[in-house]
XYZ file of C-alpha atoms in Angstrom:
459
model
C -19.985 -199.128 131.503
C -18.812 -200.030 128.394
C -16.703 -197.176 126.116
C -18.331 -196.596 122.850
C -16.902 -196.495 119.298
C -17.104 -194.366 116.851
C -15.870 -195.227 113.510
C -14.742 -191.825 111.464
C -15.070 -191.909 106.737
C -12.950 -189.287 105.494
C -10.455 -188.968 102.984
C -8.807 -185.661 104.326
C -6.336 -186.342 107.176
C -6.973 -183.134 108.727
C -10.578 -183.997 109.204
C -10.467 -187.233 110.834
C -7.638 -185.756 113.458
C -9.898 -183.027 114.309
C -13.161 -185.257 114.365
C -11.076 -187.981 116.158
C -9.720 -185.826 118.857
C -13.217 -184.140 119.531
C -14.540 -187.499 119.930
C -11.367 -188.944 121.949
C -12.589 -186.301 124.420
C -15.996 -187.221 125.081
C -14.421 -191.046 125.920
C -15.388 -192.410 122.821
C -13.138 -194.666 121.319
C -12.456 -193.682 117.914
C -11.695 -196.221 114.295
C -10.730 -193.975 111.365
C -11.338 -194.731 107.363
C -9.884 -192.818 104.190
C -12.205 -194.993 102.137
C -15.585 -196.701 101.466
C -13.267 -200.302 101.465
C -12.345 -199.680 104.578
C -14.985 -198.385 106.237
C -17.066 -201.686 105.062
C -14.051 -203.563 106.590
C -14.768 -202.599 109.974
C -18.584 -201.947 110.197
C -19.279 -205.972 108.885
C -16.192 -207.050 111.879
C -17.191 -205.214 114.426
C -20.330 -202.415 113.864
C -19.884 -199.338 115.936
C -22.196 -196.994 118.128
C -21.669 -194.609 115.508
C -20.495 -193.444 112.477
C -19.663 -190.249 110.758
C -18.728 -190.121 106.759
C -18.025 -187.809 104.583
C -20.172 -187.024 101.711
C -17.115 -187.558 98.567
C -14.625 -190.433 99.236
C -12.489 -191.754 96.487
C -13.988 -194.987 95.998
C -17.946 -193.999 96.232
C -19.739 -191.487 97.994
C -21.674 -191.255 101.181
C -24.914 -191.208 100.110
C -24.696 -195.383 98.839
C -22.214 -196.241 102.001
C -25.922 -195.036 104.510
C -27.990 -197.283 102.278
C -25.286 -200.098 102.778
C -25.186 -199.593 106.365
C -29.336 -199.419 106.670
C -29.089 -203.221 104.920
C -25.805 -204.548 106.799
C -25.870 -203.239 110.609
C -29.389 -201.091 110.552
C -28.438 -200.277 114.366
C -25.698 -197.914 113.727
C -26.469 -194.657 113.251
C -24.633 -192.803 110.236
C -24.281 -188.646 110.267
C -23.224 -187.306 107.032
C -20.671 -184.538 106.719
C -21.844 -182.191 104.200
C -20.425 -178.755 102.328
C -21.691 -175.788 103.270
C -24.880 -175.188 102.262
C -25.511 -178.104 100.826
C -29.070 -178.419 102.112
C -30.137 -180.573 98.874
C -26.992 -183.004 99.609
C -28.090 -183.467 103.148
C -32.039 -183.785 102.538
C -30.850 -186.841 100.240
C -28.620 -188.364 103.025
C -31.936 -188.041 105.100
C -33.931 -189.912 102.781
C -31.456 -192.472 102.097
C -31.509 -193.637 106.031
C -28.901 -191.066 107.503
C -29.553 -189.942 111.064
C -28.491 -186.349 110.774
C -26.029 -184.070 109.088
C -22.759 -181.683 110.140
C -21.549 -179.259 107.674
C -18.061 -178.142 106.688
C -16.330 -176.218 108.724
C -17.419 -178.421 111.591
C -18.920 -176.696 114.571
C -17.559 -178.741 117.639
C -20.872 -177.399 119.721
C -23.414 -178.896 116.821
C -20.975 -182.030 116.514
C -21.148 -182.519 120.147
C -24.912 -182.581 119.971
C -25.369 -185.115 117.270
C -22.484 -187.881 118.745
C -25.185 -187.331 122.055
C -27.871 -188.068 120.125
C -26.384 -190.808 118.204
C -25.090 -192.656 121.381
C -28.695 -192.809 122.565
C -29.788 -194.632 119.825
C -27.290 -196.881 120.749
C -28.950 -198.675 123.304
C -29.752 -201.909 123.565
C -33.297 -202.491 121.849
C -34.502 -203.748 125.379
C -34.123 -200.664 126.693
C -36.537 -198.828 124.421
C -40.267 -199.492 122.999
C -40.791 -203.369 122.157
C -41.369 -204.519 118.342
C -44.858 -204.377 118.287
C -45.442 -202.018 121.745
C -48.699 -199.850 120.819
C -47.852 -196.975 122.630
C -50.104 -194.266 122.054
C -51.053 -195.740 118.520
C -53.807 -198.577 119.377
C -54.841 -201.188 116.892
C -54.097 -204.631 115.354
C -55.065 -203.697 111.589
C -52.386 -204.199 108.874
C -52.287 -200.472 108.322
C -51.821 -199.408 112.166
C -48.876 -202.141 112.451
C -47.203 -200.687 109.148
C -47.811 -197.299 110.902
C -46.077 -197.983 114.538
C -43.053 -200.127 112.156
C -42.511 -196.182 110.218
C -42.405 -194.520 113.267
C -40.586 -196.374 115.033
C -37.933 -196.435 112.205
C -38.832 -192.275 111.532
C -37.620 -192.025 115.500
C -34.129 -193.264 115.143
C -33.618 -190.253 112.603
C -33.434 -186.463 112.805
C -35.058 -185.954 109.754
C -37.835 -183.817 109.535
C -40.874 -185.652 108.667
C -44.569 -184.461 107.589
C -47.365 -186.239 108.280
C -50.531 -186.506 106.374
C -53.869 -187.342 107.120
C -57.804 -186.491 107.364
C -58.692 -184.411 110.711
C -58.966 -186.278 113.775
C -56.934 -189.598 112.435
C -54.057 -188.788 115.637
C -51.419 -187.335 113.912
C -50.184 -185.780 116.748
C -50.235 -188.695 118.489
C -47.800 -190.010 115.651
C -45.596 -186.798 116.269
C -45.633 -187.820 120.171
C -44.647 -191.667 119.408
C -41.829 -190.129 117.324
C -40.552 -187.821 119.701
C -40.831 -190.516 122.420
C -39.383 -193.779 120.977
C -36.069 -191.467 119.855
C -33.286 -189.895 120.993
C -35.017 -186.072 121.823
C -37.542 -188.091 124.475
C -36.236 -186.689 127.441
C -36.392 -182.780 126.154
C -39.594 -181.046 125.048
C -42.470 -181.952 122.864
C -43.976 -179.068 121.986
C -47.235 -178.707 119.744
C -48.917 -175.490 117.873
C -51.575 -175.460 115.777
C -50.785 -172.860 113.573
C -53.640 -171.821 112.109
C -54.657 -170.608 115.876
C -52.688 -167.841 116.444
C -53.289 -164.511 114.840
C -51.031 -163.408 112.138
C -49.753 -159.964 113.885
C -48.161 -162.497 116.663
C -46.616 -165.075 115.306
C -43.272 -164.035 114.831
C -43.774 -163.327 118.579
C -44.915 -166.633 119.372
C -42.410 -168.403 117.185
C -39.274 -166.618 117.743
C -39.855 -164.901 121.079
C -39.562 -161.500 121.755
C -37.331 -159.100 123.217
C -38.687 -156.549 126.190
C -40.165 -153.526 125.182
C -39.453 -154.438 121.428
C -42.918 -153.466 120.818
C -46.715 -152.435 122.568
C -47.023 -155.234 125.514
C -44.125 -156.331 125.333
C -42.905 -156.479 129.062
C -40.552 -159.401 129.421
C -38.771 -161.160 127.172
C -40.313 -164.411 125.418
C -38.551 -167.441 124.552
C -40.797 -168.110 121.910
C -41.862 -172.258 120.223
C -38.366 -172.673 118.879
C -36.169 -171.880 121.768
C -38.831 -173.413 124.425
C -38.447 -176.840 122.674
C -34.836 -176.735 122.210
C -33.058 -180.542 122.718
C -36.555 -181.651 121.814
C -39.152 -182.032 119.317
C -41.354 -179.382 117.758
C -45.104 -180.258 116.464
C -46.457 -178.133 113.455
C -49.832 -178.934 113.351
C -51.728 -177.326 110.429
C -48.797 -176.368 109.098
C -50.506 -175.170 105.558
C -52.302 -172.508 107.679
C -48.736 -170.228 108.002
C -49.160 -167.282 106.157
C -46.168 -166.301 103.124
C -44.319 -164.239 105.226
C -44.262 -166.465 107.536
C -43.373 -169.665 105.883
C -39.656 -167.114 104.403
C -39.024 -166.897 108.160
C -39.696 -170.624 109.230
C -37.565 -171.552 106.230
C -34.702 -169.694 107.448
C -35.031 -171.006 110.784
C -35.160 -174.848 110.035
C -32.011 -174.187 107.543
C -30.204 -171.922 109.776
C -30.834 -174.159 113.236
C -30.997 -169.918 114.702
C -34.127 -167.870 115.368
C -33.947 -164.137 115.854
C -36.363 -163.221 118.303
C -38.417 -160.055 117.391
C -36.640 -156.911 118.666
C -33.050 -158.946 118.744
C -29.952 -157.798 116.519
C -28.130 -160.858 117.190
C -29.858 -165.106 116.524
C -30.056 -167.696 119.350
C -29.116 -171.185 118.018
C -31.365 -173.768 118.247
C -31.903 -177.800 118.535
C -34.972 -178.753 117.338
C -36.366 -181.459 115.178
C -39.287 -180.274 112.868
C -42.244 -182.536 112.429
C -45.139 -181.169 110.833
C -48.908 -182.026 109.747
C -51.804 -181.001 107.934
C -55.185 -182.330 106.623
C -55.244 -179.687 103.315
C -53.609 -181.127 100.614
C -50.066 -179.038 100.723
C -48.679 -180.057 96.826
C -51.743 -178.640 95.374
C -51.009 -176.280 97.679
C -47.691 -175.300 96.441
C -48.802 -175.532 92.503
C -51.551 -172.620 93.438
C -48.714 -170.495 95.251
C -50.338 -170.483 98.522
C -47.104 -172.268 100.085
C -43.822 -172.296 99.463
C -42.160 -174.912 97.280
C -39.155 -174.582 99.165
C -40.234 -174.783 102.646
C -42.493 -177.734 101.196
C -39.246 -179.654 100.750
C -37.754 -179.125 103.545
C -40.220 -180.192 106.067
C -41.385 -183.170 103.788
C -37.987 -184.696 103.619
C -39.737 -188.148 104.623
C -43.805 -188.076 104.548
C -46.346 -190.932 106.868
C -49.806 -190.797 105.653
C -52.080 -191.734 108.935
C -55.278 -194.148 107.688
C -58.747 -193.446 108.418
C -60.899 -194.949 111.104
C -62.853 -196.101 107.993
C -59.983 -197.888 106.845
C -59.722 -199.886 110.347
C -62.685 -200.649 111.152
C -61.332 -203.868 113.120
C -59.721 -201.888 115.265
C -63.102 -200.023 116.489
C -63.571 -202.330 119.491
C -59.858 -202.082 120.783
C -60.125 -198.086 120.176
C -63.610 -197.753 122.062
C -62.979 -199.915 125.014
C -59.504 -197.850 126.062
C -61.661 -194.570 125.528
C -64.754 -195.583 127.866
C -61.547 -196.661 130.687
C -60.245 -193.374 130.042
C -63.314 -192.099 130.616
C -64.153 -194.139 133.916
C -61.259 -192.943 135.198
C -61.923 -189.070 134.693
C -65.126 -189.034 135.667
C -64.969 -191.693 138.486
C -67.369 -193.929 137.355
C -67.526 -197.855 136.479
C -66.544 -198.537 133.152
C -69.356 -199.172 130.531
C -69.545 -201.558 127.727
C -70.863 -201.558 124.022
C -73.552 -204.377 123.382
C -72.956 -206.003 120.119
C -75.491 -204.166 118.349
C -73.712 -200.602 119.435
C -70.175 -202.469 118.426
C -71.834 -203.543 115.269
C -73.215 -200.228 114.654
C -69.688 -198.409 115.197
C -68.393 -200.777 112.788
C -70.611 -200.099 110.238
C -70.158 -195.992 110.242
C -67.992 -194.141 108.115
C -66.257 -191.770 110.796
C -65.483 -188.476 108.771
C -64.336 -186.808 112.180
C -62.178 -190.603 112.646
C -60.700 -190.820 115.929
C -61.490 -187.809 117.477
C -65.222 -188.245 116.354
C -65.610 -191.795 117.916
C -63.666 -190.177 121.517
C -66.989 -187.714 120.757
C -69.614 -190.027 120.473
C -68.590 -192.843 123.451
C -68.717 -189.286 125.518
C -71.324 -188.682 124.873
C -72.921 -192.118 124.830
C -70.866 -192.800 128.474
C -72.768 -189.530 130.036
C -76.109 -190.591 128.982
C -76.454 -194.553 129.649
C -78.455 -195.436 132.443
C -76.844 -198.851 132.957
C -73.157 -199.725 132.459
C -73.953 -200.410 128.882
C -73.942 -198.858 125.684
C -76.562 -199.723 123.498
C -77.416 -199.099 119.879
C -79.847 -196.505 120.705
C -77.561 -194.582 122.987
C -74.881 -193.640 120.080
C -75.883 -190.743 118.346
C -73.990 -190.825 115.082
C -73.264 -188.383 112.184
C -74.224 -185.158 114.800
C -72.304 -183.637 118.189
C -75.091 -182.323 120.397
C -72.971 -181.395 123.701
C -74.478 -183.579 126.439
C -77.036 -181.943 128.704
C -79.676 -182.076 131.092
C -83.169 -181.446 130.187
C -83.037 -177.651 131.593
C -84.159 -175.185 128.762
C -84.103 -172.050 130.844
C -82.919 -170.369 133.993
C -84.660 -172.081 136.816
C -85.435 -168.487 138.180
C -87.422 -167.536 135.516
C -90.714 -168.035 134.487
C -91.988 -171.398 132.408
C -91.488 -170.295 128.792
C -89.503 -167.406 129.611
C -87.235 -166.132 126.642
C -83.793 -165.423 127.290
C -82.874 -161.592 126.361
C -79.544 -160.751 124.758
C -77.181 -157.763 125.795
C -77.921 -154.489 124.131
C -74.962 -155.028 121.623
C -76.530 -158.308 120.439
C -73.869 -160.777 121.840
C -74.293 -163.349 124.044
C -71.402 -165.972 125.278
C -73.754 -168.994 124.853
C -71.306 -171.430 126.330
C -70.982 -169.606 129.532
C -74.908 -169.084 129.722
C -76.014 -172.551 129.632
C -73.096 -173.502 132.014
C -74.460 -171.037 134.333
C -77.405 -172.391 133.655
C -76.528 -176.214 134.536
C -74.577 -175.361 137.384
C -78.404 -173.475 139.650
C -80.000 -176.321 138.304
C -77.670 -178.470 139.798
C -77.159 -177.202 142.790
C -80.864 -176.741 143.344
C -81.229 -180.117 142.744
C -78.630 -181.350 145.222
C -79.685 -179.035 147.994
C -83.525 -180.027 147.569
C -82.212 -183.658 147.822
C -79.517 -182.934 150.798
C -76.813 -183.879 148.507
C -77.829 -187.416 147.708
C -76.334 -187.400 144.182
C -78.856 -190.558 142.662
C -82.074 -188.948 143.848
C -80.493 -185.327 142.319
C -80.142 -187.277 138.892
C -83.652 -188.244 138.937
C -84.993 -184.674 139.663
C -82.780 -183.777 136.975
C -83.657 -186.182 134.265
C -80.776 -187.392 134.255
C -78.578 -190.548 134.559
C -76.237 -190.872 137.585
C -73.621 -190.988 135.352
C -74.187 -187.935 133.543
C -74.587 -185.782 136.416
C -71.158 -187.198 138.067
C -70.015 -186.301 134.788
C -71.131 -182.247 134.991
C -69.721 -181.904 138.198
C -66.689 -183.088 137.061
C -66.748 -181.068 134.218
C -68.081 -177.791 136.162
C -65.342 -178.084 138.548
C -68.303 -178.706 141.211
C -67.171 -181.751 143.253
């Protein structure tokens, strides 16, 4: 295996011995430069695996020597070293192409955690997702290729990166493709949708929790930030965070420590932030509902995720992987769309995007009688759930209302499942389990009921 380089900007002797020797350690063969000259010198002869400058040099600063490296050898990765608490000098590094940032005094743990992180990127390009590989992000449009080129690029960094777009575009599966095509791929990808979890337990959920630190409290809880440490963590609807919340986030992105609740001392942490929202977070921050500061730091670099409606080529490509998908859940043969349904797609606006066309080819898969998708069979602009043609219990009489609880609530969802699932098996057991002729007592399409009993957990 071949030893890797390391090529180390500093004008302070002192620095580079103690950066050199750390590095000399790991088996990294180390270069050293007091000056931007220099350092130019060796990166156009011979480009390292990695390269560490420091922010103020005598003959320029590090800030323009990362945008001359992103132009002249785009494959090595360039940390900044920064002064403490210089969290405006290293957001700029970010920006300009940097992959991540130390500050002064070095911490030889956090410095052994970038040069890992770094070396990884190092790999030959063979090794990792092709040029144009679609990964999770399907499509030929000119907006979807622009998309998989940003994150692709976005990956190779450790800046934290929001990511903007209408409900149901995928931009978690942009998060994913990030966290996959980089250096974090192997540790955690963890997601929260923050406007799910209720306000009293989100420091809990966040942070973790010491035992008996409160009411419940049994064990002790890692907590998001620790449980996707050496990985990636996925802030989906990130504008939801209350105030008080957003103070503590902030101090845990610029810290790299949480402090779980009940705790008197913090618990560093590894994490890269990516966030996401569909609300519109600088009008946001102009009507004081989120915090200008925790705005910047999380939008260091934003990607704005197109609408279906902005695709519309890519409708076919999109629909055909879904209906596999969905073959291969429910055990069924694959259906088709007929041009007229294809057509039809195409012409549709798709306010729910992605996630609404997933809903309607489910619903459209469920209820064709033949392996084809027609027109007719896509019900657009509306999400009825798909269901048999049972209105009532099958125990009770024709016409027979159904009477709620004494306190007036009634878990719908549960009812009509219950509901499906006597009707079902009725059906099967009057038809000795032959599935086709239980369809057609049902009303039904094969299809559809292979699909219930998949989806009651009844096969």
């Amino acid at each position: 295996m071949t030893t890797p380089t390391a090529l180390i900007i500093d004008d302070e002797p002192d620095i580079r011995e103690l950066l050199e020797i750390t590095l000399m350690r790991m088996d990294i063969k180390v270069r050293t430069a007091a000056d931007v000259t220099s350092a130019k010198a060796i990166l156009e002869a011979d480009p390292p695996q990695l390269c560490l400058t420091d922010m103020n040099l005598p003959d320029g600063n590090g800030i323009e020597l990362v945008q001359w490296i992103q132009q002249v050898c785009p494959q090595t990765p360039v940390a900044v070293i920064t002064a403490y608490g210089s969290m405006d000098t290293a957001i700029e590094a970010l920006k300009a192409g940097a992959f991540d940032f130390v500050s002064k005094p070095v911490e030889l743990p956090r410095l052994r955690e970038l040069v890992n992180s770094a070396l990884k990127l190092s790999k030959p390009e063979v090794e990792r997702t092709g040029d144009d590989d679609p990964g999770l992000l399907l499509g030929q449009s000119e907006g979807i290729r622009r998309l998989r080129t940003q994150t692709r690029k976005l990956a190779r960094s450790q800046a934290p990166v929001f990511i903007s777009g209408e409900s149901g575009s995928g931009k978690e599966l942009v998060a994913r493709m990030i966290h996959m095509q980089g250096p974090r791929q192997e540790g955690p990808f963890i997601a929260v949708n923050c406007g799910a979890i209720p306000s009293e337990l989100m420091e809990s959920e966040f942070f973790g929790h010491k035992k008996g630190s409160f009411t419940g409290a049994t064990d002790n809880k890692a907590g998001l930030f620790r449980s996707a440490d050496g990985g990636t963590l996925f802030l989906d609807e990130v504008a939801d965070l209350p105030l008080n919340m957003q103070v503590k986030l902030l101090r845990a992105i610029q810290e790299k420590a949480v402090r779980p609740v009940g705790e008197s001392r913090e618990f560093p942490v590894d994490v890269r932030i990516l966030s996401a929202t569909h609300r519109d977070l600088p009008s946001l921050v102009q009507e004081g509902d989120f915090r200008q500061d925790l705005f910047y730091r999380i939008n260091v670099i934003e990607l704005k995720v197109p609408p279906l409606r902005e695709r519309p080529d890519d409708i076919e490509l999109l629909a055909r992987h879904i209906l596999t998908r969905l073959a291969r859940d429910y055990e069924c043969d694959p259906a088709t769309l007929t041009p007229s349904a294809l057509e039809k797609l195409r012409q549709y606006d798709f306010p729910g995007n992605v996630r609404e066309l997933e809903n309607i080819l489910e619903r459209a898969f469920t209820l064709c009688d033949l392996d084809q998708i027609d027109a007719d069979d896509l019900h657009m602009g509306h999400a009825p759930v798909p269901s048999s043609r049972i209105e009532a219990d099958p125990d009770a009489a024709p016409g027979a209302a159904v009477e709620l609880p004494d306190d007036g609530e009634l878990d719908l969802e549960n009812y009509l499942e219950s509901i499906e699932r006597k009707a079902i098996e009725k059906a099967l057991e009057a038809t000795r389990w032959n599935k086709t002729a239980a369809a057609k007592k049902l009303g039904i399409s094969f299809r559809a009921l292979r699909y219930k009993l998949k989806k009651l957990g009844m096969e």
